[in-house]
């Protein structure tokens, strides 16, 4: 796939990046400033994943956005400092509740409290529920081509990778407790310990009071809640894990993490973990708090509820690039993540790509496609929009790709599935989207008498156009027919100085003719659909409402 690359040297690119206010560069600049104060040979980026449920789009968003910041940092440092991205899975956490969107819920109920890597896989494909969800995450990240290193909390705890820092937490337990206790309710504070022993008998991650700790021996003691026996365990070697806020701080310290972003709901947690990180001798990472994704009801999406969109669902209806654009846009603004946001992001991605080749190097660094494609966006070659394809499927009830390609081939001779594979993929997306979301809600509105008269005039005007009429010529006719009451826009004049035509005219066409609220430019639609088909469609609407 060919890309659009302007001849810019690394140093010139760095200079332009330093002037850019695109948010990935703003984040990367803070990281550069951090290194100016404390130089390092390698910078570590981290994203966290809680595998208590299947991966969702929010998980992808964090990796995609962090990857954009990482690339921006590489540009600002001319790639002279090594970078790594660690995708860390908290798979040693106890299973607190059974997710809504998994099979074999009764079986999972019997294993509540155990580490996710000790809970059997309800899907029956992996050695544990944690391993199953980790695998799903990795397959997805690999599909998108992310450059990352996967890390498992279970592996890191058990291998001893965290031992030295865990002992430091135990050694400075009083400082850690002084940070945590003010944030807890009185009841929880009374029995709180940052260390959670993992019961040797049951494998359950225990939330029990710690009755003794020995920093020199590196152990904690607790009373088994079932047998009442006193148990002493080392805090190392995977015999214990930390509560999640101290755990986050311990991980930042042990691994030397330089950058990690988090959701807005974790602002207080980030502050607490940062203080603990400093208390045990570490330096909190740079990062920012992004806004949350909401479902169609305005509720926060969550892995356990399974609301909002799944990764697989978005990719059934649209390209990976459109999803990346959704993630790039306004990361600090709350956004609905539901099916109706897909068409706009598909077409907006294409518009950004179309505009990229016409921009200078400075403008390109503010174009989302530069960040989506790590500085090397592909050449734009999409002859029709997603909205137009949806309207074609809707108007013709063409639920097969061959029919759609018949329209496209007439509109753009020489364009085929072989010459335009990305368009062929988009044809499939449009058919899936129409079947699942447009067809079930399709309702045709009855035209008023004035609208019937306008439709009749439009039908007659279109029937008199030559077969080879361009989309622009058709649009001119549509516009002129609409220049009448009640569609006049007296506030906005046309090029000839006469009153303009309001959107009500075009919306009426889609509502009456196609049973949908809006659509693409009507002239472009008719050019692809064909004048005889458009005339027949108007005839059908007039007969239906007679």
Short mmCIF file of C-alpha atoms in Angstrom, two decimals:
data_model
loop_
_atom_site.label_atom_id
_atom_site.label_comp_id
_atom_site.label_asym_id
_atom_site.label_seq_id
_atom_site.Cartn_x
_atom_site.Cartn_y
_atom_site.Cartn_z
CA UNK A 1 0.00 0.00 0.00
CA UNK A 2 1.55 3.29 -1.09
CA UNK A 3 1.84 6.13 1.41
CA UNK A 4 2.08 9.91 1.22
CA UNK A 5 5.43 11.03 2.64
CA UNK A 6 6.77 14.56 2.33
CA UNK A 7 10.60 14.85 2.20
CA UNK A 8 11.18 16.14 5.73
CA UNK A 9 14.36 15.35 7.70
CA UNK A 10 14.08 14.00 11.28
CA UNK A 11 15.36 17.30 12.70
CA UNK A 12 12.93 19.37 10.61
CA UNK A 13 10.11 17.04 11.62
CA UNK A 14 11.10 17.46 15.28
CA UNK A 15 11.02 21.26 14.90
CA UNK A 16 7.52 21.10 13.40
CA UNK A 17 6.39 18.68 16.12
CA UNK A 18 7.64 21.03 18.83
CA UNK A 19 5.31 23.70 17.39
CA UNK A 20 2.31 21.39 17.04
CA UNK A 21 -0.55 21.50 19.54
CA UNK A 22 -1.96 18.10 18.55
CA UNK A 23 -2.62 16.33 21.85
CA UNK A 24 -0.17 13.41 21.32
CA UNK A 25 2.64 15.95 20.89
CA UNK A 26 1.51 17.89 23.97
CA UNK A 27 1.73 14.65 25.97
CA UNK A 28 5.08 13.71 24.46
CA UNK A 29 6.52 17.15 25.28
CA UNK A 30 5.82 16.54 28.98
CA UNK A 31 7.70 13.26 28.69
CA UNK A 32 10.65 15.00 27.02
CA UNK A 33 10.70 17.52 29.88
CA UNK A 34 10.71 14.64 32.37
CA UNK A 35 13.79 13.16 30.71
CA UNK A 36 15.55 16.52 30.69
CA UNK A 37 15.43 16.45 34.51
CA UNK A 38 16.23 12.73 34.85
CA UNK A 39 17.82 11.27 31.66
CA UNK A 40 17.24 7.60 30.81
CA UNK A 41 18.40 5.32 28.01
CA UNK A 42 14.95 3.78 27.65
CA UNK A 43 11.41 5.10 28.13
CA UNK A 44 8.64 2.72 29.21
CA UNK A 45 4.98 3.22 28.32
CA UNK A 46 2.32 1.09 30.01
CA UNK A 47 -1.34 0.27 29.55
CA UNK A 48 -3.34 -1.76 32.06
CA UNK A 49 -6.00 -4.38 31.44
CA UNK A 50 -8.28 -5.97 34.02
CA UNK A 51 -9.14 -9.38 32.52
CA UNK A 52 -12.28 -9.91 34.64
CA UNK A 53 -14.31 -9.56 31.43
CA UNK A 54 -13.76 -9.76 27.70
CA UNK A 55 -11.68 -6.93 26.15
CA UNK A 56 -13.79 -4.00 25.00
CA UNK A 57 -13.16 -0.93 22.89
CA UNK A 58 -12.05 1.11 25.89
CA UNK A 59 -9.13 -1.28 26.26
CA UNK A 60 -8.19 -0.75 22.64
CA UNK A 61 -8.56 3.01 23.03
CA UNK A 62 -5.97 3.12 25.78
CA UNK A 63 -3.43 1.16 23.74
CA UNK A 64 -4.14 3.15 20.55
CA UNK A 65 -3.81 6.51 22.30
CA UNK A 66 -0.67 5.48 24.19
CA UNK A 67 0.83 4.28 20.91
CA UNK A 68 0.13 7.71 19.38
CA UNK A 69 1.94 9.43 22.28
CA UNK A 70 4.82 6.98 21.97
CA UNK A 71 5.22 7.77 18.27
CA UNK A 72 5.01 11.52 18.96
CA UNK A 73 7.78 11.08 21.56
CA UNK A 74 9.95 9.24 19.06
CA UNK A 75 9.55 12.14 16.61
CA UNK A 76 10.41 14.72 19.30
CA UNK A 77 13.56 12.79 20.23
CA UNK A 78 14.44 11.84 16.63
CA UNK A 79 14.14 8.19 17.68
CA UNK A 80 17.41 8.39 19.63
CA UNK A 81 15.89 7.00 22.85
CA UNK A 82 14.64 3.43 22.97
CA UNK A 83 10.93 3.04 23.82
CA UNK A 84 8.82 0.06 24.87
CA UNK A 85 5.09 -0.37 25.46
CA UNK A 86 4.03 -2.88 28.11
CA UNK A 87 0.43 -4.11 28.01
CA UNK A 88 0.00 -5.27 31.60
CA UNK A 89 -2.78 -7.64 32.63
CA UNK A 90 -3.95 -7.70 36.26
CA UNK A 91 -4.72 -11.39 35.95
CA UNK A 92 -3.79 -12.19 39.56
CA UNK A 93 -6.82 -10.24 40.83
CA UNK A 94 -9.59 -12.22 42.44
CA UNK A 95 -12.81 -12.79 40.46
CA UNK A 96 -15.25 -10.58 42.40
CA UNK A 97 -18.39 -11.19 40.34
CA UNK A 98 -19.48 -13.25 37.35
CA UNK A 99 -19.61 -11.15 34.13
CA UNK A 100 -22.98 -10.91 32.37
CA UNK A 101 -21.67 -11.81 28.92
CA UNK A 102 -19.98 -15.20 29.44
CA UNK A 103 -21.25 -18.84 29.41
CA UNK A 104 -21.17 -21.30 32.32
CA UNK A 105 -22.00 -18.69 34.95
CA UNK A 106 -22.84 -21.35 37.58
CA UNK A 107 -19.38 -22.87 37.25
CA UNK A 108 -17.74 -19.46 37.63
CA UNK A 109 -19.79 -18.79 40.78
CA UNK A 110 -18.02 -21.71 42.46
CA UNK A 111 -14.64 -20.03 41.90
CA UNK A 112 -15.40 -16.50 43.07
CA UNK A 113 -12.52 -14.93 44.95
CA UNK A 114 -9.80 -16.94 43.22
CA UNK A 115 -7.13 -15.31 41.06
CA UNK A 116 -8.34 -15.06 37.47
CA UNK A 117 -5.50 -17.35 36.40
CA UNK A 118 -6.84 -20.00 38.83
CA UNK A 119 -10.46 -19.75 37.66
CA UNK A 120 -11.38 -22.34 34.98
CA UNK A 121 -12.12 -20.93 31.54
CA UNK A 122 -15.94 -20.81 31.02
CA UNK A 123 -15.33 -20.98 27.26
CA UNK A 124 -13.29 -24.19 27.62
CA UNK A 125 -10.48 -23.05 25.34
CA UNK A 126 -7.70 -22.05 27.77
CA UNK A 127 -6.22 -23.20 31.07
CA UNK A 128 -7.94 -20.36 32.96
CA UNK A 129 -10.41 -17.50 32.59
CA UNK A 130 -7.54 -15.03 32.89
CA UNK A 131 -5.58 -16.82 30.16
CA UNK A 132 -8.64 -16.79 27.88
CA UNK A 133 -9.19 -13.06 28.25
CA UNK A 134 -5.46 -12.36 27.94
CA UNK A 135 -5.43 -14.32 24.68
CA UNK A 136 -8.41 -12.36 23.37
CA UNK A 137 -6.62 -9.12 24.16
CA UNK A 138 -3.38 -10.21 22.47
CA UNK A 139 -5.12 -11.44 19.32
CA UNK A 140 -6.87 -8.12 19.05
CA UNK A 141 -3.75 -6.03 19.63
CA UNK A 142 -1.86 -8.19 17.11
CA UNK A 143 -4.65 -7.76 14.55
CA UNK A 144 -4.11 -4.02 14.72
CA UNK A 145 -0.35 -4.37 14.48
CA UNK A 146 0.44 -2.70 17.81
CA UNK A 147 4.06 -2.91 18.93
CA UNK A 148 3.83 -4.02 22.56
CA UNK A 149 5.10 -6.51 25.13
CA UNK A 150 2.45 -8.47 26.99
CA UNK A 151 2.96 -8.81 30.75
CA UNK A 152 1.00 -10.99 33.17
CA UNK A 153 0.74 -10.00 36.84
CA UNK A 154 0.70 -13.70 37.77
CA UNK A 155 3.96 -14.30 35.89
CA UNK A 156 5.64 -11.20 37.29
CA UNK A 157 4.63 -11.93 40.90
CA UNK A 158 5.51 -15.63 40.78
CA UNK A 159 8.81 -15.18 38.93
CA UNK A 160 10.14 -12.84 41.62
CA UNK A 161 10.24 -9.83 39.29
CA UNK A 162 8.41 -7.75 41.89
CA UNK A 163 10.08 -9.23 44.99
CA UNK A 164 12.52 -6.39 45.73
CA UNK A 165 9.80 -3.74 45.46
CA UNK A 166 7.31 -5.82 47.47
CA UNK A 167 9.86 -6.00 50.27
CA UNK A 168 10.26 -2.23 50.05
CA UNK A 169 6.46 -1.81 50.43
CA UNK A 170 6.62 -4.05 53.53
CA UNK A 171 9.59 -2.10 54.88
CA UNK A 172 7.74 1.24 54.43
CA UNK A 173 4.33 -0.11 55.39
CA UNK A 174 3.66 2.74 57.83
CA UNK A 175 4.12 5.34 55.08
CA UNK A 176 1.88 3.42 52.68
CA UNK A 177 -0.82 3.07 55.35
CA UNK A 178 -0.63 6.78 56.16
CA UNK A 179 -1.40 7.54 52.51
CA UNK A 180 -4.17 4.96 52.10
CA UNK A 181 -6.13 5.17 55.39
CA UNK A 182 -7.52 8.72 54.95
CA UNK A 183 -9.06 7.61 51.62
CA UNK A 184 -10.98 4.68 53.16
CA UNK A 185 -14.30 4.41 54.95
CA UNK A 186 -13.92 3.90 58.69
CA UNK A 187 -15.14 0.32 58.57
CA UNK A 188 -12.68 -0.67 55.82
CA UNK A 189 -9.81 1.29 57.34
CA UNK A 190 -10.10 -0.75 60.53
CA UNK A 191 -9.01 -3.96 58.78
CA UNK A 192 -7.16 -2.60 55.71
CA UNK A 193 -3.82 -3.96 54.59
CA UNK A 194 -2.12 -3.30 51.23
CA UNK A 195 -1.12 -6.99 51.21
CA UNK A 196 -3.65 -9.61 50.13
CA UNK A 197 -2.53 -13.14 51.02
CA UNK A 198 -3.42 -15.88 48.58
CA UNK A 199 -4.82 -18.77 50.58
CA UNK A 200 -2.56 -21.84 50.11
CA UNK A 201 -5.57 -24.05 50.86
CA UNK A 202 -8.23 -22.59 48.53
CA UNK A 203 -6.40 -20.27 46.13
CA UNK A 204 -8.72 -17.41 47.10
CA UNK A 205 -7.28 -13.89 47.21
CA UNK A 206 -8.11 -13.06 50.83
CA UNK A 207 -9.24 -9.67 52.10
CA UNK A 208 -8.40 -10.29 55.74
CA UNK A 209 -6.77 -8.26 58.53
CA UNK A 210 -3.00 -8.72 58.75
CA UNK A 211 -2.24 -9.51 62.39
CA UNK A 212 1.56 -9.30 62.10
CA UNK A 213 4.27 -8.38 59.64
CA UNK A 214 8.00 -8.89 59.72
CA UNK A 215 9.97 -6.65 57.39
CA UNK A 216 13.25 -8.47 58.09
CA UNK A 217 11.79 -11.90 57.37
CA UNK A 218 9.68 -10.51 54.53
CA UNK A 219 6.46 -12.08 55.83
CA UNK A 220 2.92 -11.25 56.88
CA UNK A 221 0.59 -13.25 59.13
CA UNK A 222 -3.19 -13.58 59.17
CA UNK A 223 -5.84 -15.82 60.71
CA UNK A 224 -7.49 -18.18 58.22
CA UNK A 225 -11.18 -17.08 58.16
CA UNK A 226 -12.39 -20.71 57.93
CA UNK A 227 -9.96 -22.71 60.09
CA UNK A 228 -8.99 -19.83 62.43
CA UNK A 229 -5.39 -21.04 62.17
CA UNK A 230 -2.65 -18.43 62.01
CA UNK A 231 -0.87 -18.49 58.67
CA UNK A 232 2.44 -16.80 57.88
CA UNK A 233 3.37 -16.21 54.24
CA UNK A 234 6.25 -14.47 52.47
CA UNK A 235 5.15 -11.37 50.55
CA UNK A 236 7.39 -12.51 47.67
CA UNK A 237 7.14 -15.29 45.10
CA UNK A 238 3.44 -14.86 44.34
CA UNK A 239 2.21 -15.83 47.84
CA UNK A 240 0.60 -12.40 48.21
CA UNK A 241 -0.52 -9.63 45.95
CA UNK A 242 -1.13 -5.98 46.66
CA UNK A 243 -4.42 -4.10 46.75
CA UNK A 244 -4.75 -2.37 43.43
CA UNK A 245 -3.68 1.20 44.29
CA UNK A 246 -0.50 0.10 46.09
CA UNK A 247 -0.10 -2.51 43.34
CA UNK A 248 -0.15 0.18 40.66
CA UNK A 249 2.46 2.19 42.57
CA UNK A 250 4.61 -0.91 43.12
CA UNK A 251 4.48 -1.73 39.42
CA UNK A 252 5.46 1.80 38.36
CA UNK A 253 8.41 1.61 40.75
CA UNK A 254 9.53 -1.94 39.97
CA UNK A 255 9.39 -1.50 36.19
CA UNK A 256 10.33 2.19 35.99
CA UNK A 257 7.19 3.19 34.05
CA UNK A 258 7.44 6.68 32.50
CA UNK A 259 3.99 7.09 30.96
CA UNK A 260 0.52 5.71 31.63
CA UNK A 261 -2.87 7.29 31.01
CA UNK A 262 -6.07 6.36 32.82
CA UNK A 263 -9.80 7.01 32.77
CA UNK A 264 -11.32 10.07 34.41
CA UNK A 265 -12.92 7.85 37.06
CA UNK A 266 -9.41 7.00 38.32
CA UNK A 267 -8.17 10.57 38.98
CA UNK A 268 -8.08 10.08 42.76
CA UNK A 269 -6.54 6.63 42.37
CA UNK A 270 -3.76 8.02 40.18
CA UNK A 271 -2.97 10.64 42.86
CA UNK A 272 -2.90 8.07 45.67
CA UNK A 273 -0.80 5.61 43.68
CA UNK A 274 1.58 8.46 42.79
CA UNK A 275 2.09 9.29 46.47
CA UNK A 276 2.72 5.62 47.31
CA UNK A 277 5.14 5.37 44.39
CA UNK A 278 7.15 8.27 45.86
CA UNK A 279 6.97 6.77 49.37
CA UNK A 280 8.66 3.58 48.19
CA UNK A 281 11.35 5.41 46.24
CA UNK A 282 9.80 5.56 42.77
CA UNK A 283 8.76 8.37 40.43
CA UNK A 284 5.13 8.45 39.22
CA UNK A 285 4.74 8.33 35.44
CA UNK A 286 3.50 11.11 33.18
CA UNK A 287 0.04 10.74 31.70
CA UNK A 288 -3.45 12.20 31.57
CA UNK A 289 -6.99 11.22 32.50
CA UNK A 290 -9.22 10.58 29.48
CA UNK A 291 -12.99 10.85 29.56
CA UNK A 292 -15.17 7.77 29.71
CA UNK A 293 -17.12 6.13 26.91
CA UNK A 294 -20.89 6.02 27.32
CA UNK A 295 -23.46 3.59 25.92
CA UNK A 296 -26.68 4.60 24.15
CA UNK A 297 -28.31 5.34 27.53
CA UNK A 298 -25.47 7.57 28.69
CA UNK A 299 -24.09 4.95 31.09
CA UNK A 300 -20.38 4.20 31.42
CA UNK A 301 -19.45 1.13 29.40
CA UNK A 302 -17.99 -1.74 31.37
CA UNK A 303 -16.46 -5.13 30.64
CA UNK A 304 -18.61 -6.92 33.20
CA UNK A 305 -21.90 -5.43 31.97
CA UNK A 306 -20.99 -5.94 28.33
CA UNK A 307 -22.82 -2.72 27.37
CA UNK A 308 -21.62 -0.38 24.66
CA UNK A 309 -19.83 -1.76 21.62
CA UNK A 310 -17.48 -4.70 21.56
CA UNK A 311 -14.32 -4.72 19.49
CA UNK A 312 -15.75 -7.32 17.13
CA UNK A 313 -18.97 -5.35 16.63
CA UNK A 314 -17.22 -2.20 15.45
CA UNK A 315 -15.12 -4.24 13.02
CA UNK A 316 -18.26 -5.90 11.63
CA UNK A 317 -19.52 -2.50 10.50
CA UNK A 318 -16.44 -0.40 9.84
CA UNK A 319 -12.71 -0.28 9.24
CA UNK A 320 -10.05 -0.36 11.96
CA UNK A 321 -8.95 3.12 10.85
CA UNK A 322 -12.39 4.58 11.62
CA UNK A 323 -12.14 3.17 15.15
CA UNK A 324 -8.69 4.73 15.55
CA UNK A 325 -10.13 8.09 14.48
CA UNK A 326 -12.86 7.78 17.11
CA UNK A 327 -10.14 7.21 19.71
CA UNK A 328 -7.96 10.08 18.50
CA UNK A 329 -10.71 12.65 18.71
CA UNK A 330 -11.12 14.70 21.89
CA UNK A 331 -9.80 12.15 24.40
CA UNK A 332 -10.79 14.43 27.27
CA UNK A 333 -14.45 14.69 26.19
CA UNK A 334 -17.09 12.09 27.12
CA UNK A 335 -18.42 10.38 23.99
CA UNK A 336 -21.24 8.01 23.18
CA UNK A 337 -19.79 4.77 21.91
CA UNK A 338 -22.71 3.25 20.08
CA UNK A 339 -23.61 2.04 16.61
CA UNK A 340 -24.84 5.41 15.37
CA UNK A 341 -21.37 6.99 15.68
CA UNK A 342 -19.87 4.58 13.13
CA UNK A 343 -20.94 6.08 9.75
CA UNK A 344 -19.67 9.56 10.63
CA UNK A 345 -16.26 8.25 11.72
CA UNK A 346 -15.90 6.14 8.56
CA UNK A 347 -16.54 9.11 6.29
CA UNK A 348 -14.64 11.63 8.42
CA UNK A 349 -11.57 9.38 8.32
CA UNK A 350 -11.80 9.42 4.53
CA UNK A 351 -12.14 13.21 4.47
CA UNK A 352 -9.05 13.61 6.65
CA UNK A 353 -7.16 11.23 4.36
CA UNK A 354 -8.35 13.08 1.23
CA UNK A 355 -7.16 16.38 2.68
CA UNK A 356 -3.78 15.11 3.86
CA UNK A 357 -2.05 15.18 0.45
CA UNK A 358 -3.02 18.86 0.00
CA UNK A 359 -1.53 19.94 3.34
CA UNK A 360 1.96 21.19 4.13
CA UNK A 361 4.11 19.31 6.65
CA UNK A 362 3.03 21.47 9.60
CA UNK A 363 -0.68 20.97 8.83
CA UNK A 364 -0.17 17.25 8.36
CA UNK A 365 1.07 16.87 11.95
CA UNK A 366 -2.33 18.11 13.15
CA UNK A 367 -4.25 15.76 10.85
CA UNK A 368 -5.57 12.71 12.75
CA UNK A 369 -4.46 10.31 9.97
CA UNK A 370 -0.82 11.24 10.62
CA UNK A 371 -1.18 9.95 14.18
CA UNK A 372 -3.38 6.99 13.23
CA UNK A 373 -0.77 5.76 10.73
CA UNK A 374 2.36 6.76 12.70
CA UNK A 375 3.36 9.41 10.18
CA UNK A 376 2.80 7.32 7.05
CA UNK A 377 -0.86 7.51 5.97
CA UNK A 378 -1.83 5.61 2.80
CA UNK A 379 -2.88 7.40 -0.37
CA UNK A 380 -6.58 8.18 -0.49
CA UNK A 381 -8.56 6.23 -3.07
CA UNK A 382 -12.20 5.91 -2.01
CA UNK A 383 -14.57 6.94 -4.83
CA UNK A 384 -17.78 6.77 -2.75
CA UNK A 385 -18.70 7.51 0.86
CA UNK A 386 -19.99 5.08 3.45
CA UNK A 387 -23.18 7.15 3.81
CA UNK A 388 -23.72 6.88 0.05
CA UNK A 389 -23.27 3.10 0.16
CA UNK A 390 -25.78 2.87 3.02
CA UNK A 391 -28.28 4.90 1.03
CA UNK A 392 -27.74 2.72 -2.04
CA UNK A 393 -28.41 -0.44 -0.02
CA UNK A 394 -31.45 1.18 1.55
CA UNK A 395 -32.93 2.47 -1.72
CA UNK A 396 -32.42 -0.74 -3.69
CA UNK A 397 -32.78 -3.23 -0.83
CA UNK A 398 -29.56 -4.59 -2.29
CA UNK A 399 -28.38 -6.94 0.41
CA UNK A 400 -25.63 -8.41 -1.76
CA UNK A 401 -22.32 -6.94 -2.82
CA UNK A 402 -22.76 -7.71 -6.54
CA UNK A 403 -25.78 -5.39 -6.84
CA UNK A 404 -23.93 -2.57 -5.10
CA UNK A 405 -20.89 -3.05 -7.31
CA UNK A 406 -23.21 -2.77 -10.33
CA UNK A 407 -24.15 0.75 -9.24
CA UNK A 408 -20.55 1.68 -8.38
CA UNK A 409 -19.21 0.35 -11.69
CA UNK A 410 -21.63 2.49 -13.67
CA UNK A 411 -20.86 5.59 -11.60
CA UNK A 412 -17.08 5.07 -11.62
CA UNK A 413 -16.10 2.96 -14.68
CA UNK A 414 -13.02 0.85 -14.05
CA UNK A 415 -13.53 0.73 -10.27
CA UNK A 416 -13.85 -2.94 -9.24
CA UNK A 417 -13.39 -5.06 -6.09
CA UNK A 418 -9.97 -5.99 -7.44
CA UNK A 419 -8.80 -2.41 -8.07
CA UNK A 420 -10.30 -1.08 -4.82
CA UNK A 421 -10.15 -3.77 -2.10
CA UNK A 422 -10.78 -1.23 0.69
CA UNK A 423 -13.98 -0.13 -1.05
CA UNK A 424 -14.95 -3.79 -1.39
CA UNK A 425 -14.53 -4.17 2.38
CA UNK A 426 -16.64 -1.05 2.90
CA UNK A 427 -19.40 -2.52 0.71
CA UNK A 428 -19.53 -5.46 3.13
CA UNK A 429 -19.59 -3.15 6.13
CA UNK A 430 -22.47 -1.15 4.63
CA UNK A 431 -24.55 -4.27 3.98
CA UNK A 432 -24.01 -5.50 7.57
CA UNK A 433 -24.86 -2.08 9.00
CA UNK A 434 -28.01 -1.77 6.88
CA UNK A 435 -29.28 -5.22 7.85
CA UNK A 436 -28.71 -4.74 11.56
CA UNK A 437 -29.62 -1.08 12.13
CA UNK A 438 -31.27 0.62 9.16
CA UNK A 439 -33.74 -1.99 7.91
CA UNK A 440 -35.36 -2.73 11.31
CA UNK A 441 -36.11 0.97 11.91
CA UNK A 442 -37.03 2.00 8.38
CA UNK A 443 -40.29 4.00 8.25
CA UNK A 444 -41.55 6.10 5.34
CA UNK A 445 -43.22 9.37 6.12
CA UNK A 446 -46.24 10.53 4.13
CA UNK A 447 -45.60 13.70 2.07
CA UNK A 448 -47.83 16.77 2.45
CA UNK A 449 -49.68 18.10 -0.60
CA UNK A 450 -46.97 20.72 -1.15
CA UNK A 451 -44.29 18.01 -0.87
CA UNK A 452 -46.17 15.78 -3.33
CA UNK A 453 -46.21 18.60 -5.86
CA UNK A 454 -42.48 19.19 -5.39
CA UNK A 455 -41.75 15.46 -5.76
CA UNK A 456 -43.79 15.31 -8.96
CA UNK A 457 -41.81 18.26 -10.37
CA UNK A 458 -38.54 16.62 -9.32
CA UNK A 459 -39.57 13.37 -11.00
CA UNK A 460 -40.35 15.19 -14.25
CA UNK A 461 -37.11 17.20 -14.15
CA UNK A 462 -34.94 14.12 -13.50
CA UNK A 463 -36.65 12.17 -16.29
CA UNK A 464 -35.64 14.89 -18.76
CA UNK A 465 -31.94 14.84 -17.84
CA UNK A 466 -29.51 13.02 -20.15
CA UNK A 467 -28.38 9.59 -18.94
CA UNK A 468 -24.78 10.80 -18.56
CA UNK A 469 -25.71 13.77 -16.34
CA UNK A 470 -23.09 14.44 -13.67
CA UNK A 471 -23.73 14.44 -9.93
CA UNK A 472 -23.29 18.24 -9.98
CA UNK A 473 -25.84 18.71 -12.76
CA UNK A 474 -28.34 16.50 -10.93
CA UNK A 475 -27.73 18.39 -7.67
CA UNK A 476 -28.41 21.69 -9.44
CA UNK A 477 -31.78 20.38 -10.62
CA UNK A 478 -32.66 19.03 -7.16
CA UNK A 479 -31.73 22.39 -5.64
CA UNK A 480 -33.76 24.39 -8.14
CA UNK A 481 -36.89 22.23 -7.67
CA UNK A 482 -36.57 22.75 -3.91
CA UNK A 483 -36.47 26.52 -4.29
CA UNK A 484 -40.10 26.99 -3.21
CA UNK A 485 -42.16 27.26 -0.07
CA UNK A 486 -42.01 25.71 2.46
CA UNK A 487 -38.34 24.92 1.73
CA UNK A 488 -36.96 28.42 1.17
CA UNK A 489 -34.20 29.60 3.45
CA UNK A 490 -34.60 33.38 3.60
CA UNK A 491 -31.62 33.80 5.95
CA UNK A 492 -29.13 32.22 3.56
CA UNK A 493 -29.05 33.42 -0.05
CA UNK A 494 -27.96 31.27 -2.97
CA UNK A 495 -25.10 32.27 -5.33
CA UNK A 496 -27.56 34.11 -7.60
CA UNK A 497 -28.78 36.22 -4.68
CA UNK A 498 -32.15 34.49 -4.44
CA UNK A 499 -33.27 32.76 -1.22
CA UNK A 500 -31.45 29.50 -0.51
CA UNK A 501 -32.94 26.05 0.05
CA UNK A 502 -33.23 24.74 3.61
CA UNK A 503 -32.14 21.31 4.77
CA UNK A 504 -35.85 20.50 5.23
CA UNK A 505 -36.09 19.89 1.48
CA UNK A 506 -33.29 17.34 1.42
CA UNK A 507 -34.40 15.73 4.69
CA UNK A 508 -37.89 15.34 3.22
CA UNK A 509 -36.47 13.51 0.21
CA UNK A 510 -34.79 10.95 2.44
CA UNK A 511 -37.70 10.58 4.84
CA UNK A 512 -40.33 10.13 2.11
CA UNK A 513 -38.32 8.28 -0.54
CA UNK A 514 -35.97 6.15 1.59
CA UNK A 515 -37.50 5.90 5.06
CA UNK A 516 -34.44 7.39 6.76
CA UNK A 517 -33.73 10.69 8.47
CA UNK A 518 -30.69 11.84 6.50
CA UNK A 519 -28.37 10.79 3.73
CA UNK A 520 -25.48 11.83 1.48
CA UNK A 521 -25.60 14.59 -1.13
CA UNK A 522 -28.74 13.77 -3.10
CA UNK A 523 -27.21 14.52 -6.53
CA UNK A 524 -24.34 12.11 -5.84
CA UNK A 525 -26.79 9.43 -4.72
CA UNK A 526 -28.92 9.75 -7.89
CA UNK A 527 -25.78 9.69 -10.09
CA UNK A 528 -24.75 6.34 -8.58
CA UNK A 529 -28.25 4.92 -8.27
CA UNK A 530 -29.17 5.90 -11.84
CA UNK A 531 -31.73 8.41 -13.11
CA UNK A 532 -34.32 5.77 -14.18
CA UNK A 533 -34.10 4.11 -10.74
CA UNK A 534 -34.49 7.47 -9.00
CA UNK A 535 -37.55 8.34 -11.12
CA UNK A 536 -39.07 4.90 -10.37
CA UNK A 537 -38.41 5.44 -6.66
CA UNK A 538 -40.28 8.77 -6.71
CA UNK A 539 -43.13 7.13 -8.63
CA UNK A 540 -43.33 4.46 -5.94
CA UNK A 541 -43.46 7.05 -3.16
CA UNK A 542 -46.19 9.04 -4.94
CA UNK A 543 -48.24 5.88 -5.54
CA UNK A 544 -47.75 4.77 -1.93
CA UNK A 545 -49.07 8.08 -0.62
CA UNK A 546 -51.84 8.59 -3.21
#
